[in-house]
Structure formats: C-alpha cells, structure tokens
PDB file of C-alpha atoms in Angstrom:
ATOM      1  CA  MET A1159     128.671  55.522 189.406  1.00  0.00           C
ATOM      2  CA  LEU A1160     131.899  56.764 187.779  1.00  0.00           C
ATOM      3  CA  ASP A1161     135.132  54.985 186.970  1.00  0.00           C
ATOM      4  CA  PRO A1162     138.480  56.536 188.061  1.00  0.00           C
ATOM      5  CA  SER A1163     138.682  58.540 184.814  1.00  0.00           C
ATOM      6  CA  GLY A1164     135.221  60.061 185.403  1.00  0.00           C
ATOM      7  CA  LYS A1165     133.351  57.980 182.811  1.00  0.00           C
ATOM      8  CA  LEU A1166     129.736  57.219 183.749  1.00  0.00           C
ATOM      9  CA  LEU A1167     129.318  53.491 184.436  1.00  0.00           C
ATOM     10  CA  ASP A1168     125.869  53.248 185.988  1.00  0.00           C
ATOM     11  CA  THR A1169     123.081  55.284 187.601  1.00  0.00           C
ATOM     12  CA  PHE A1170     120.710  54.570 190.478  1.00  0.00           C
ATOM     13  CA  CYS A1171     118.154  56.426 192.587  1.00  0.00           C
ATOM     14  CA  ILE A1172     118.667  57.081 196.304  1.00  0.00           C
ATOM     15  CA  GLY A1173     115.605  59.250 196.927  1.00  0.00           C
ATOM     16  CA  ASP A1174     114.260  62.763 196.437  1.00  0.00           C
ATOM     17  CA  ASP A1175     115.001  66.152 198.027  1.00  0.00           C
ATOM     18  CA  ILE A1176     118.457  65.258 199.381  1.00  0.00           C
ATOM     19  CA  THR A1177     119.736  68.098 201.566  1.00  0.00           C
ATOM     20  CA  ALA A1178     123.152  66.574 202.277  1.00  0.00           C
ATOM     21  CA  LEU A1179     125.141  63.707 200.835  1.00  0.00           C
ATOM     22  CA  THR A1180     128.557  62.427 201.839  1.00  0.00           C
ATOM     23  CA  THR A1181     130.636  59.315 201.277  1.00  0.00           C
ATOM     24  CA  ASP A1182     132.676  57.378 203.804  1.00  0.00           C
ATOM     25  CA  PRO A1183     136.129  55.788 203.272  1.00  0.00           C
ATOM     26  CA  GLY A1184     134.424  52.453 202.497  1.00  0.00           C
ATOM     27  CA  GLY A1185     132.633  53.979 199.506  1.00  0.00           C
ATOM     28  CA  ARG A1186     129.184  54.048 201.113  1.00  0.00           C
ATOM     29  CA  ILE A1187     126.856  56.985 200.420  1.00  0.00           C
ATOM     30  CA  TRP A1188     125.044  58.733 203.290  1.00  0.00           C
ATOM     31  CA  THR A1189     122.017  60.971 202.762  1.00  0.00           C
ATOM     32  CA  VAL A1190     119.677  63.179 204.756  1.00  0.00           C
ATOM     33  CA  TYR A1191     116.460  64.426 203.200  1.00  0.00           C
ATOM     34  CA  ALA A1192     114.242  67.504 203.408  1.00  0.00           C
ATOM     35  CA  ASP A1193     110.508  67.425 204.045  1.00  0.00           C
ATOM     36  CA  GLU A1194     109.493  67.036 200.377  1.00  0.00           C
ATOM     37  CA  GLY A1195     111.556  63.846 200.224  1.00  0.00           C
ATOM     38  CA  ILE A1196     110.330  62.527 203.570  1.00  0.00           C
ATOM     39  CA  TYR A1197     106.655  63.240 202.818  1.00  0.00           C
ATOM     40  CA  GLY A1198     106.820  62.898 199.025  1.00  0.00           C
ATOM     41  CA  ASP A1199     106.178  60.083 196.573  1.00  0.00           C
ATOM     42  CA  ASN A1200     109.576  58.339 196.672  1.00  0.00           C
ATOM     43  CA  PRO A1201     109.716  55.687 199.443  1.00  0.00           C
ATOM     44  CA  LEU A1202     113.548  55.750 199.421  1.00  0.00           C
ATOM     45  CA  SER A1203     113.419  59.151 201.185  1.00  0.00           C
ATOM     46  CA  TRP A1204     110.632  58.467 203.679  1.00  0.00           C
ATOM     47  CA  LYS A1205     112.880  57.518 206.636  1.00  0.00           C
ATOM     48  CA  GLY A1206     114.678  60.892 206.584  1.00  0.00           C
ATOM     49  CA  MET A1207     118.195  59.496 206.271  1.00  0.00           C
ATOM     50  CA  ALA A1208     119.860  56.433 204.824  1.00  0.00           C
ATOM     51  CA  GLY A1209     123.114  54.669 203.997  1.00  0.00           C
ATOM     52  CA  TRP A1210     123.767  53.120 200.567  1.00  0.00           C
ATOM     53  CA  ASP A1211     126.517  51.015 199.032  1.00  0.00           C
ATOM     54  CA  SER A1212     128.248  52.149 195.838  1.00  0.00           C
ATOM     55  CA  ALA A1213     125.717  50.206 193.745  1.00  0.00           C
ATOM     56  CA  GLY A1214     122.742  52.023 195.314  1.00  0.00           C
ATOM     57  CA  ARG A1215     121.616  49.236 197.662  1.00  0.00           C
ATOM     58  CA  ALA A1216     120.406  50.279 201.132  1.00  0.00           C
ATOM     59  CA  VAL A1217     122.939  49.297 203.839  1.00  0.00           C
ATOM     60  CA  TRP A1218     121.704  51.346 206.819  1.00  0.00           C
ATOM     61  CA  SER A1219     118.316  52.556 207.996  1.00  0.00           C
ATOM     62  CA  PRO A1220     117.472  54.742 210.998  1.00  0.00           C
ATOM     63  CA  GLU A1221     114.552  52.536 212.093  1.00  0.00           C
ATOM     64  CA  GLY A1222     114.610  52.181 215.880  1.00  0.00           C
ATOM     65  CA  ARG A1223     117.887  54.122 216.198  1.00  0.00           C
ATOM     66  CA  LEU A1224     116.658  57.712 216.513  1.00  0.00           C
ATOM     67  CA  PRO A1225     114.955  59.574 219.377  1.00  0.00           C
ATOM     68  CA  ALA A1226     112.174  60.776 217.018  1.00  0.00           C
ATOM     69  CA  LEU A1227     111.190  60.734 213.357  1.00  0.00           C
ATOM     70  CA  PRO A1228     113.162  63.140 211.143  1.00  0.00           C
ATOM     71  CA  LEU A1229     111.309  66.116 209.678  1.00  0.00           C
ATOM     72  CA  GLY A1230     114.331  67.213 207.624  1.00  0.00           C
ATOM     73  CA  GLY A1231     118.084  67.159 207.365  1.00  0.00           C
ATOM     74  CA  TRP A1232     120.768  69.834 207.499  1.00  0.00           C
ATOM     75  CA  THR A1233     124.298  68.646 206.796  1.00  0.00           C
ATOM     76  CA  ALA A1234     126.660  65.660 206.919  1.00  0.00           C
ATOM     77  CA  ALA A1235     130.292  64.932 207.747  1.00  0.00           C
ATOM     78  CA  THR A1236     132.708  62.040 208.065  1.00  0.00           C
ATOM     79  CA  GLU A1237     135.252  61.468 210.817  1.00  0.00           C
ATOM     80  CA  GLY A1238     137.535  58.524 210.144  1.00  0.00           C
ATOM     81  CA  GLN A1239     135.157  55.610 209.585  1.00  0.00           C
ATOM     82  CA  ASP A1240     132.213  57.345 211.302  1.00  0.00           C
ATOM     83  CA  VAL A1241     129.496  59.397 209.654  1.00  0.00           C
ATOM     84  CA  TRP A1242     127.697  62.360 211.249  1.00  0.00           C
ATOM     85  CA  LEU A1243     124.245  63.477 210.051  1.00  0.00           C
ATOM     86  CA  ALA A1244     122.577  66.660 211.309  1.00  0.00           C
ATOM     87  CA  TRP A1245     118.779  66.696 211.263  1.00  0.00           C
ATOM     88  CA  TYR A1246     115.730  68.050 213.042  1.00  0.00           C
ATOM     89  CA  PRO A1247     113.044  65.851 214.603  1.00  0.00           C
ATOM     90  CA  GLY A1248     109.416  66.460 215.359  1.00  0.00           C
ATOM     91  CA  GLY A1249     108.607  67.225 218.972  1.00  0.00           C
ATOM     92  CA  SER A1250     112.236  67.890 219.923  1.00  0.00           C
ATOM     93  CA  PRO A1251     113.835  71.036 221.332  1.00  0.00           C
ATOM     94  CA  GLY A1252     116.457  71.314 218.596  1.00  0.00           C
ATOM     95  CA  THR A1253     118.775  69.814 216.029  1.00  0.00           C
ATOM     96  CA  VAL A1254     120.219  66.321 216.530  1.00  0.00           C
ATOM     97  CA  LEU A1255     123.682  65.113 215.492  1.00  0.00           C
ATOM     98  CA  THR A1256     123.639  61.378 214.785  1.00  0.00           C
ATOM     99  CA  ARG A1257     126.955  59.507 214.666  1.00  0.00           C
ATOM    100  CA  ILE A1258     126.878  56.214 212.748  1.00  0.00           C
ATOM    101  CA  THR A1259     129.654  53.621 212.787  1.00  0.00           C
ATOM    102  CA  PRO A1260     129.091  51.843 209.443  1.00  0.00           C
ATOM    103  CA  SER A1261     131.061  48.683 210.341  1.00  0.00           C
ATOM    104  CA  THR A1262     128.769  47.901 213.295  1.00  0.00           C
ATOM    105  CA  GLY A1263     125.657  49.980 212.606  1.00  0.00           C
ATOM    106  CA  GLU A1264     126.055  51.529 216.069  1.00  0.00           C
ATOM    107  CA  THR A1265     124.280  54.880 216.335  1.00  0.00           C
ATOM    108  CA  ALA A1266     124.619  57.702 218.882  1.00  0.00           C
ATOM    109  CA  ASN A1267     122.270  60.706 218.998  1.00  0.00           C
ATOM    110  CA  LEU A1268     123.386  63.970 220.590  1.00  0.00           C
ATOM    111  CA  LEU A1269     121.655  67.327 220.786  1.00  0.00           C
ATOM    112  CA  SER A1270     123.530  69.781 218.548  1.00  0.00           C
ATOM    113  CA  PRO A1271     125.137  72.819 220.203  1.00  0.00           C
ATOM    114  CA  VAL A1272     123.469  75.018 217.537  1.00  0.00           C
ATOM    115  CA  ARG A1273     120.153  74.909 215.705  1.00  0.00           C
ATOM    116  CA  ASN A1274     120.054  74.283 211.961  1.00  0.00           C
ATOM    117  CA  PRO A1275     123.766  74.096 211.061  1.00  0.00           C
ATOM    118  CA  ASP A1276     124.724  74.423 207.392  1.00  0.00           C
ATOM    119  CA  GLY A1277     128.164  72.921 207.917  1.00  0.00           C
ATOM    120  CA  LEU A1278     129.672  70.398 210.309  1.00  0.00           C
ATOM    121  CA  ALA A1279     133.094  68.827 210.884  1.00  0.00           C
ATOM    122  CA  VAL A1280     134.057  66.567 213.797  1.00  0.00           C
ATOM    123  CA  TRP A1281     137.401  65.312 215.038  1.00  0.00           C
ATOM    124  CA  GLY A1282     137.576  63.370 218.290  1.00  0.00           C
ATOM    125  CA  ASN A1283     135.760  65.390 220.926  1.00  0.00           C
ATOM    126  CA  ARG A1284     135.868  68.644 218.890  1.00  0.00           C
ATOM    127  CA  ALA A1285     133.382  69.959 216.351  1.00  0.00           C
ATOM    128  CA  VAL A1286     132.974  73.050 214.240  1.00  0.00           C
ATOM    129  CA  LEU A1287     129.546  74.054 212.957  1.00  0.00           C
ATOM    130  CA  THR A1288     128.478  76.938 210.766  1.00  0.00           C
ATOM    131  CA  VAL A1289     125.174  78.755 210.551  1.00  0.00           C
ATOM    132  CA  ARG A1290     124.764  80.993 207.522  1.00  0.00           C
ATOM    133  CA  ASP A1291     123.341  84.490 207.473  1.00  0.00           C
ATOM    134  CA  HIS A1292     120.674  84.289 204.779  1.00  0.00           C
ATOM    135  CA  ASN A1293     121.739  86.220 201.652  1.00  0.00           C
ATOM    136  CA  ARG A1294     124.703  87.815 203.424  1.00  0.00           C
ATOM    137  CA  ARG A1295     128.446  87.411 203.144  1.00  0.00           C
ATOM    138  CA  SER A1296     128.962  85.955 206.584  1.00  0.00           C
ATOM    139  CA  VAL A1297     128.486  82.876 208.757  1.00  0.00           C
ATOM    140  CA  GLU A1298     128.512  82.173 212.430  1.00  0.00           C
ATOM    141  CA  VAL A1299     131.312  79.705 213.256  1.00  0.00           C
ATOM    142  CA  VAL A1300     130.701  77.708 216.436  1.00  0.00           C
ATOM    143  CA  ARG A1301     133.282  75.442 218.015  1.00  0.00           C
ATOM    144  CA  ALA A1302     132.225  72.846 220.577  1.00  0.00           C
ATOM    145  CA  GLU A1303     133.658  70.023 222.665  1.00  0.00           C
ATOM    146  CA  LEU A1304     131.946  66.759 223.502  1.00  0.00           C
ATOM    147  CA  GLU A1305     131.813  66.249 227.267  1.00  0.00           C
ATOM    148  CA  GLY A1306     130.116  63.016 228.319  1.00  0.00           C
ATOM    149  CA  THR A1307     126.861  62.878 226.383  1.00  0.00           C
ATOM    150  CA  GLY A1308     126.599  66.542 225.382  1.00  0.00           C
ATOM    151  CA  TRP A1309     128.314  69.296 223.431  1.00  0.00           C
ATOM    152  CA  THR A1310     129.588  72.473 225.123  1.00  0.00           C
ATOM    153  CA  VAL A1311     130.192  75.585 223.015  1.00  0.00           C
ATOM    154  CA  THR A1312     133.794  76.784 223.426  1.00  0.00           C
ATOM    155  CA  ASP A1313     133.905  79.594 220.843  1.00  0.00           C
ATOM    156  CA  ARG A1314     131.433  81.539 218.726  1.00  0.00           C
ATOM    157  CA  ARG A1315     132.486  84.025 216.022  1.00  0.00           C
ATOM    158  CA  ARG A1316     131.076  85.779 212.983  1.00  0.00           C
ATOM    159  CA  LEU A1317     133.177  85.184 209.857  1.00  0.00           C
ATOM    160  CA  ARG A1318     132.986  87.498 206.865  1.00  0.00           C
ATOM    161  CA  THR A1319     133.064  85.456 203.639  1.00  0.00           C
ATOM    162  CA  PRO A1320     134.135  86.326 200.075  1.00  0.00           C
ATOM    163  CA  GLY A1321     130.634  85.571 198.768  1.00  0.00           C
ATOM    164  CA  ARG A1322     127.163  84.621 199.897  1.00  0.00           C
ATOM    165  CA  VAL A1323     126.848  81.351 201.746  1.00  0.00           C
ATOM    166  CA  VAL A1324     123.938  79.312 200.431  1.00  0.00           C
ATOM    167  CA  LEU A1325     121.868  76.723 202.284  1.00  0.00           C
ATOM    168  CA  HIS A1326     123.554  73.322 202.810  1.00  0.00           C
ATOM    169  CA  CYS A1327     126.928  74.683 201.722  1.00  0.00           C
ATOM    170  CA  GLY A1328     129.383  72.861 204.004  1.00  0.00           C
ATOM    171  CA  GLN A1329     130.922  69.405 203.989  1.00  0.00           C
ATOM    172  CA  GLY A1330     133.123  68.043 206.770  1.00  0.00           C
ATOM    173  CA  ARG A1331     135.943  65.513 206.433  1.00  0.00           C
ATOM    174  CA  ASP A1332     138.132  64.411 209.334  1.00  0.00           C
ATOM    175  CA  GLY A1333     137.859  67.622 211.321  1.00  0.00           C
ATOM    176  CA  VAL A1334     137.993  70.026 208.371  1.00  0.00           C
ATOM    177  CA  LEU A1335     134.888  71.855 207.214  1.00  0.00           C
ATOM    178  CA  TRP A1336     134.869  72.869 203.542  1.00  0.00           C
ATOM    179  CA  LEU A1337     132.464  75.801 203.273  1.00  0.00           C
ATOM    180  CA  ARG A1338     131.377  77.203 199.909  1.00  0.00           C
ATOM    181  CA  ALA A1339     130.969  80.981 199.886  1.00  0.00           C
ATOM    182  CA  GLY A1340     130.262  82.453 196.458  1.00  0.00           C
ATOM    183  CA  HIS A1341     132.915  81.019 194.120  1.00  0.00           C
ATOM    184  CA  THR A1342     135.348  80.214 196.937  1.00  0.00           C
ATOM    185  CA  TRP A1343     135.866  77.225 199.233  1.00  0.00           C
ATOM    186  CA  LEU A1344     136.905  78.087 202.801  1.00  0.00           C
ATOM    187  CA  ARG A1345     138.729  75.598 205.015  1.00  0.00           C
ATOM    188  CA  ILE A1346     137.785  75.690 208.709  1.00  0.00           C
ATOM    189  CA  ARG A1347     139.360  73.273 211.245  1.00  0.00           C
ATOM    190  CA  ALA A1348     137.470  71.771 214.201  1.00  0.00           C
TER     191      ALA A1348
END
C-alpha cells in the first residue's frame, strides 16, 4: 500500500501467478490468476479470481457464482463501479466475461465474443477486446455489442502497433482500453 506521495506504507499477499489486476473506484483490488496460481501452493489463488480491499482482506469470492471452475485468467477492466474479469473455464466452449457489481456482489457471466483476449474495455452495451499476434507488431481489435444475454461482434480489424504486444498487456477503464505495445501505450475506445 502506498500513500499519495508514493511512499510504501504496508505490504500484503493476494496470491501467486496473477495474470491481471485492476482496481475499482472504491479502492478494491480485483485479480485473476493463471494455472500455476490456481493449482499451486498459495491458497489465496486457488479460486481463480478474487476481490480484495485496500488492506489485502478478501471481499469477494467466485464460489457459487461461476458456470465452471476457472483454469486461468486473461484480462480485467472496470466500467463505472463494475468490474469485468476475462477467464477460461474447464469444460466450456470458450472464454467467459464475468461482470461483478462490488456494492451488491451480483455477478453475471457471459460468453466472450473472442477467445483468449489480452485486453478488454466495456462501456454500457459496447466492448472492445484485443487479441495479440504472438511476437508480432499487431493485434486484432474486436468490437462487440451486448444484446440480451450475449455479445455480437460488430467490427474486427488488424491494428499495426509501434512495438510487440506482450501477453496480458491491456487494461480497460470506463470504455477505454490502454494497450501496451513496445514502449508505447495505445488508447482504444469501446
């Protein structure tokens, strides 16, 4: 934990092999984990995703709120007060986007319009997701709209980037995806 000037005040553990971490406007920390965290020695990671307060205390758990057990996570985003976590389950046809409303604990699970996204941003019924080209200077940018209980792809483009896009390189905030490509941050709107 840091004070406003950046001075270290305290430390705490929130698990191992975190693939994505984001914070919400209330100061809570949201994590999704990769397989080494989920199946490793640290019990804080075993559930695949979690919510923490700013002191490192668990405030949300996926128990009973997901369609299957997580095998690993991809990316995370915030939209207003809501948090979105992208992950892949065992025995499922694809990637799941889970929306969590921290104030109520309400959870919604929707099949992602793309498999294995590296970046995600959501605003209202619109989303933008990116899928990197391994070790290349490009990403696929996919735009989608939420219709009822599912996402429909509305646009799909290849974007050349100023540098290589590495795994788990995007963070979404209120409909804007910040994508790291080499030494540059790209801003992509939902």
